[in-house]
XYZ file of C-alpha atoms in Angstrom:
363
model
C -25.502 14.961 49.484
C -28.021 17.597 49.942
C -25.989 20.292 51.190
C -24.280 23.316 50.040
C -20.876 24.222 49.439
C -21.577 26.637 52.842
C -22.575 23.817 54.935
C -26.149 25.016 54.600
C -28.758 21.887 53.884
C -30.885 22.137 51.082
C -34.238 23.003 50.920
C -35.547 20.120 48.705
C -39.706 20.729 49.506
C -42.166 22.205 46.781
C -43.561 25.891 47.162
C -46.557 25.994 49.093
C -48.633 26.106 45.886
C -47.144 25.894 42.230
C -47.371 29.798 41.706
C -46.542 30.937 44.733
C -43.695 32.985 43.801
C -45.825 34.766 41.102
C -48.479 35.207 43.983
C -46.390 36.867 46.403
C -45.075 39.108 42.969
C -48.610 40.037 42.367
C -48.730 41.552 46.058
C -46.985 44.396 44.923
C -48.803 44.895 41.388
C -51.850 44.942 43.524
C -51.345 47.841 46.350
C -52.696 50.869 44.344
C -55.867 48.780 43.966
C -57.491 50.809 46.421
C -56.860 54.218 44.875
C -57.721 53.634 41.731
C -61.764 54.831 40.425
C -62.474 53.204 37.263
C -62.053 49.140 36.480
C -62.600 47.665 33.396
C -62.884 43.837 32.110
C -62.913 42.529 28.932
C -64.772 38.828 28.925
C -67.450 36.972 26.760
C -66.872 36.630 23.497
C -69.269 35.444 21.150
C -69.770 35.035 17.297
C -72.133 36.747 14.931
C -72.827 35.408 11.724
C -74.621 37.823 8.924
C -74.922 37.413 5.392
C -72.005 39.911 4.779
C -69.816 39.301 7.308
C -68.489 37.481 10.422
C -67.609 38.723 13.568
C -66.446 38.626 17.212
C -67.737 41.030 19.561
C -66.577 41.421 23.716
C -68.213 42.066 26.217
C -66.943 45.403 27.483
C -67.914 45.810 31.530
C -67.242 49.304 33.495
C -67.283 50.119 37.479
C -66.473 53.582 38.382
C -66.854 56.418 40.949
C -66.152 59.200 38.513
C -68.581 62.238 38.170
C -67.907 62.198 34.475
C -69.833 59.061 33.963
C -73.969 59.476 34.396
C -73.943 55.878 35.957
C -71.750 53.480 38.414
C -71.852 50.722 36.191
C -71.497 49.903 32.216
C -72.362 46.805 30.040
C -71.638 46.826 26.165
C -70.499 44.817 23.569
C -67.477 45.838 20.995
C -66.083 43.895 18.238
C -62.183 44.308 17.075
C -62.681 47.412 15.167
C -64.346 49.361 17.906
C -60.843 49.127 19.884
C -59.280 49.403 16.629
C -61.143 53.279 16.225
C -60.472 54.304 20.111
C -57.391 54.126 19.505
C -57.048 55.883 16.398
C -58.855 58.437 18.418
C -56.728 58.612 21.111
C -53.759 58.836 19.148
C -55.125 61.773 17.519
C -56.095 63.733 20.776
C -53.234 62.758 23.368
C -50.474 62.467 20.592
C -47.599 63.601 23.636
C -48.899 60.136 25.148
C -47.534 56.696 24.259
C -50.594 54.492 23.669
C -50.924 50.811 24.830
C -51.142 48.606 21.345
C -53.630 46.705 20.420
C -53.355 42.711 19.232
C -52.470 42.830 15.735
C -55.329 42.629 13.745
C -54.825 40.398 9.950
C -53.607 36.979 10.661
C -51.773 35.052 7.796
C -54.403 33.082 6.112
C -54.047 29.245 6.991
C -52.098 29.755 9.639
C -54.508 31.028 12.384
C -58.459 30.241 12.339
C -59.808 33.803 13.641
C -62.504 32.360 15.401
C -60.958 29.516 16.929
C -61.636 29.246 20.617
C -57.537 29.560 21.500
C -57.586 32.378 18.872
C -60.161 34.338 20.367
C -58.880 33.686 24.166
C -55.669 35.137 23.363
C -57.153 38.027 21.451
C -59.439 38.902 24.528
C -56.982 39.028 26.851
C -54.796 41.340 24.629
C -58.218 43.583 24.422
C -58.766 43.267 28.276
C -54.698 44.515 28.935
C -55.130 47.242 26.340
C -58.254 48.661 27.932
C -57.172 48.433 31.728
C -53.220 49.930 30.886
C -55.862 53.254 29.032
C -58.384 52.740 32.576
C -55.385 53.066 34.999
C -53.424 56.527 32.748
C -54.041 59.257 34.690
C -54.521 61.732 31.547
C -56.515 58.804 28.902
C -58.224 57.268 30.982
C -60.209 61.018 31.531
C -60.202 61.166 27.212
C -64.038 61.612 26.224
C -63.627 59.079 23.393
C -62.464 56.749 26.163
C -65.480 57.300 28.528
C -67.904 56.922 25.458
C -66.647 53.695 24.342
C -67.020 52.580 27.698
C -70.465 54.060 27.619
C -72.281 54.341 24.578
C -74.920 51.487 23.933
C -74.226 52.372 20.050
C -70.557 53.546 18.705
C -71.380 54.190 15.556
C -73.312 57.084 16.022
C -70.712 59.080 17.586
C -68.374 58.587 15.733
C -68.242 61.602 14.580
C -66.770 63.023 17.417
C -64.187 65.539 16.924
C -61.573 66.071 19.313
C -58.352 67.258 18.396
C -56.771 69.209 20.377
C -54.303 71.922 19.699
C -51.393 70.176 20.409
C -52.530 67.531 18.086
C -53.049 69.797 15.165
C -49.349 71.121 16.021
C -48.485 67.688 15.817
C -49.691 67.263 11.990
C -47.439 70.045 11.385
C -44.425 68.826 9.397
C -41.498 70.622 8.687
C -40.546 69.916 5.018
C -37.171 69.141 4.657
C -35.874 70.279 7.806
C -33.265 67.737 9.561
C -33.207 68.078 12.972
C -30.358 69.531 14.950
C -30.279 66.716 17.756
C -32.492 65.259 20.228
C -31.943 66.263 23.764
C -29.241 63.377 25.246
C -32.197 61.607 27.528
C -34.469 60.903 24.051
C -31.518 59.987 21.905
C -30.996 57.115 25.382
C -34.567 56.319 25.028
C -34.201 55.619 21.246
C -30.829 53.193 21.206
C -32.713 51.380 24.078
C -36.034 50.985 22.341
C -33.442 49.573 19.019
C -32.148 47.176 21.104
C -35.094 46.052 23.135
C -36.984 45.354 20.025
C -33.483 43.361 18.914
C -33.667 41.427 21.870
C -37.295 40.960 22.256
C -37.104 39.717 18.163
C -34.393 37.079 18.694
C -36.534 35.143 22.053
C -39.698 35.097 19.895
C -38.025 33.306 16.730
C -36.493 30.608 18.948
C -39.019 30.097 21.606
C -41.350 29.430 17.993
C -38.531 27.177 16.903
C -39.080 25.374 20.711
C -42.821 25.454 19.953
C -42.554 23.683 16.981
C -39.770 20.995 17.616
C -41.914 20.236 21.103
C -45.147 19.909 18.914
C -43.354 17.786 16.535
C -41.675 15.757 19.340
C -45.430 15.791 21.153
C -46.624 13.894 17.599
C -44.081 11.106 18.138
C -44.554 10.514 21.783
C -48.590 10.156 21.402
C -47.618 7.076 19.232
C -44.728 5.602 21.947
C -47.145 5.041 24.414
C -49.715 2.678 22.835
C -46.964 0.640 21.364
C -45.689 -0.436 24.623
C -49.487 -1.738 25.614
C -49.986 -3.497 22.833
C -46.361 -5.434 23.991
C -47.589 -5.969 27.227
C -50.776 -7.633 26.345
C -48.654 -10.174 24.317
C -45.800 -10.253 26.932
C -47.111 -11.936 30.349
C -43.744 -12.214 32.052
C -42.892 -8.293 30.887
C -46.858 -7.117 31.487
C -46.411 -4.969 34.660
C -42.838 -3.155 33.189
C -43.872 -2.329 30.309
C -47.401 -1.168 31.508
C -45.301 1.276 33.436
C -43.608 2.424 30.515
C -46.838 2.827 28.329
C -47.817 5.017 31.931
C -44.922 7.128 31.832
C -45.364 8.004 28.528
C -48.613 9.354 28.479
C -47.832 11.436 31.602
C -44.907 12.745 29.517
C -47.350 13.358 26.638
C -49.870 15.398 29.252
C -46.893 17.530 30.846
C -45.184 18.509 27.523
C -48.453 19.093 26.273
C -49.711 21.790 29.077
C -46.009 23.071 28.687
C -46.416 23.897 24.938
C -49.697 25.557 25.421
C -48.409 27.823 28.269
C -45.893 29.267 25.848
C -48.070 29.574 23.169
C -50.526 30.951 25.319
C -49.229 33.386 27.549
C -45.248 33.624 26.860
C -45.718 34.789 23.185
C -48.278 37.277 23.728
C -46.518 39.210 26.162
C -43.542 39.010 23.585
C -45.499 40.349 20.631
C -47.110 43.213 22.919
C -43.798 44.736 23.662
C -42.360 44.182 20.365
C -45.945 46.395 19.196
C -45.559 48.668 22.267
C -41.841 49.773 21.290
C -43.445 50.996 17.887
C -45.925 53.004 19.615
C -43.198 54.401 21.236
C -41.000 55.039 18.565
C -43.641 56.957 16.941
C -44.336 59.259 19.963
C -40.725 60.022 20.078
C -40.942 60.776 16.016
C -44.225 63.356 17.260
C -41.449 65.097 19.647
C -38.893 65.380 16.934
C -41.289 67.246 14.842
C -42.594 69.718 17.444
C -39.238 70.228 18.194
C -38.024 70.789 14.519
C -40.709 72.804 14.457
C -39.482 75.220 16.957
C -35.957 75.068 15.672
C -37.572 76.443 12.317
C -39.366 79.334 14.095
C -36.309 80.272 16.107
C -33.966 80.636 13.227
C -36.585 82.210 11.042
C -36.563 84.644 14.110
C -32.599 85.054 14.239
C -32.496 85.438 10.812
C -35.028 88.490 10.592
C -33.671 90.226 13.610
C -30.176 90.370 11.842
C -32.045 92.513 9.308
C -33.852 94.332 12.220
C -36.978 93.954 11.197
C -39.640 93.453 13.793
C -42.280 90.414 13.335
C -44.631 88.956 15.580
C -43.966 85.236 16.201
C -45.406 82.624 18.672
C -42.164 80.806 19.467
C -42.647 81.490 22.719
C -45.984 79.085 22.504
C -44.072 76.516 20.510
C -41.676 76.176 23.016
C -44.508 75.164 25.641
C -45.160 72.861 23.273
C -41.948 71.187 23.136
C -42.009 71.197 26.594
C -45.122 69.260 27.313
C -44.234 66.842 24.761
C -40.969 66.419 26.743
C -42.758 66.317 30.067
C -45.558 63.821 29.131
C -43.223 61.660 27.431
C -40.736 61.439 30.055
C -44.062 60.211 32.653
C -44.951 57.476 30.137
C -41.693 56.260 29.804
C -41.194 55.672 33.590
C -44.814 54.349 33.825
C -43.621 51.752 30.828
C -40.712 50.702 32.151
C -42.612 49.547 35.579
C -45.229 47.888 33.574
C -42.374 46.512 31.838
C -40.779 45.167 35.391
C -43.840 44.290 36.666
C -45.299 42.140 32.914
C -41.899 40.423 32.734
C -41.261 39.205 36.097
C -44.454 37.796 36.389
C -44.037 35.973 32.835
C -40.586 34.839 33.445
C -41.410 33.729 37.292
C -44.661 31.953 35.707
C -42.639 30.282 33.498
C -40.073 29.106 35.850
C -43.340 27.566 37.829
C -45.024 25.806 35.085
C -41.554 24.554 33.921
C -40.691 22.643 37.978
C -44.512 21.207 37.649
C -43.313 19.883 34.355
C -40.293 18.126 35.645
C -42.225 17.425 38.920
C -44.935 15.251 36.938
């Protein structure tokens, strides 16, 4: 009875196409396309093999309009570590701005091969996300270290490129021993939700590993069903055709579970492990704020306590506040620019998931 407890029928026809509901998600992802100046891609990896070492480098490719660049378009080739120092550097000279992680770099020995094609896929695409959330920031994405790691044929030589700024010196700052009187109410929110997030986020990623590895295992079992069935058929005339359509079934079950496995491997962990890594950046941007604004607190009561005495002394609270409050102000942008990356990354992984999972029943 395909109808609804309304009365209404049911729809029982396939989308148009198996992603179509991500498709018509990625509409909206897409609109600001035509604003934006600068576009980045991360693609071909390849492996270099030297006497002293072994390595993967990308292929790093830039179009842009922007004045600050001497030429339209950009070709060069980084390995891990490059990324790895770009943003170290841009830590160090936008520390009021949260900055996209990178792909973790060590893998457990054994585990992982490194240069694995599947290894190396997943890593790229974690590289190409990390460069395009820095392209489309409308403060890093202007950083000098940025524009010469898009640019220089060479890294190494400018490395020595020193750019910290003020605030980032500030920054360094710590108070010894001061405890903080309280974070303003909207950064004490941001915290709790960032501890249970990363709770949340924690708990998925065991068990959809668990589900990983009990559909691998079950994936090992199923690859031996199959032939067992056509080697009964060729010895069973009457019972050929039946259990030839068994044998059938079960390698189309062993195809479908297979491509389903991958898909969370593939794409559905990453995306888990990038947010687990991107709530740590976060938590340390907030820590930066705490300081600056510890380091206020210290100036004002050092202040307070010398005008009780009535002595006069020059003091540059007054700057340190400004400080505090572009910390606050920066922070509070990133935040809401997360959180929409955050709506935008999860519906299309949970929406992509829902497709891959009715092509899996569908087969």
């Amino acid at each position: 009875d395909l109808s609804l407890p309304n009365g209404n029928a049911v729809d029982t026809s396939s989308p148009a196409s198996s992603s179509s509901l991500l498709n018509r998600l990625q509409l909206d992802d897409d609109l600001d396309g035509e604003t934006r100046d600068l576009f980045v891609t991360v693609d071909d990896p390849k492996k270099h093999v030297s006497t002293m070492e072994t390595y993967i480098t990308y292929r790093v490719s830039t179009k842009t309009t922007r004045t600050e660049f001497d030429l339209p378009e950009y070709s060069v080739r980084r390995r891990y570590q490059d990324f790895d120092w770009l943003r170290s550097k841009l830590e160090d000279s936008q520390p009021t701005h949260l900055i996209p992680p990178l792909p973790e770099k060590f893998v457990m020995k054994g585990v992982v091969d490194r240069f694995s094609e599947e290894f190396v896929e997943t890593r790229r695409k974690a590289l190409d996300k990390f460069l395009k959330r820095v392209a489309d920031h409308p403060v890093l994405s202007f950083n000098e270290h940025f524009n010469v790691f898009l640019s220089a044929k060479d890294l190494n030589k400018r490395q020595g490129l020193a750019l910290l700024s003020k605030m980032g010196e500030s920054v360094k700052y710590v108070t010894g021993g001061y405890k903080l009187r309280a974070r303003p109410i909207e950064f004490a929110a941001m915290g709790e939700y960032l501890d249970i997030f990363t709770q949340k986020l924690g708990t998925i990623d065991r068990i959809a590993q668990r589900i990983i590895k009990e559909q691998s295992e079950y994936l090992v079992e199923l690859r031996e069903y199959s032939p067992v069935y056509s080697s009964w058929a060729s010895s069973e005339e009457e019972l050929q055709e039946p259990l030839d359509g068994v044998a059938a079934c079960m390698a189309n079950c062993c195809s479908g579970l297979e491509e389903l496995t991958e898909e969370m491997s593939e794409d559905f962990l990453p995306v888990l492990r990038e947010y687990i890594l991107y709530v740590e950046s976060m938590k340390n941007v907030l820590k930066k704020r705490d300081q600056v604004q510890a380091e206020y607190e210290t100036k004002l009561e050092a202040v307070a306590f010398r005008e009780d005495r009535k002595t006069p002394v020059p003091t540059d609270v007054e700057k340190c506040q400004d400080r505090v409050e572009c910390f606050n102000a920066d922070l509070k942008a990133d935040w809401d620019r997360w959180q929409n990356n955050k709506r935008q990354d999860f519906r299309q992984l949970l929406t992509g998931m829902a497709d891959k999972n009715i092509q899996y029943y569908e087969k």
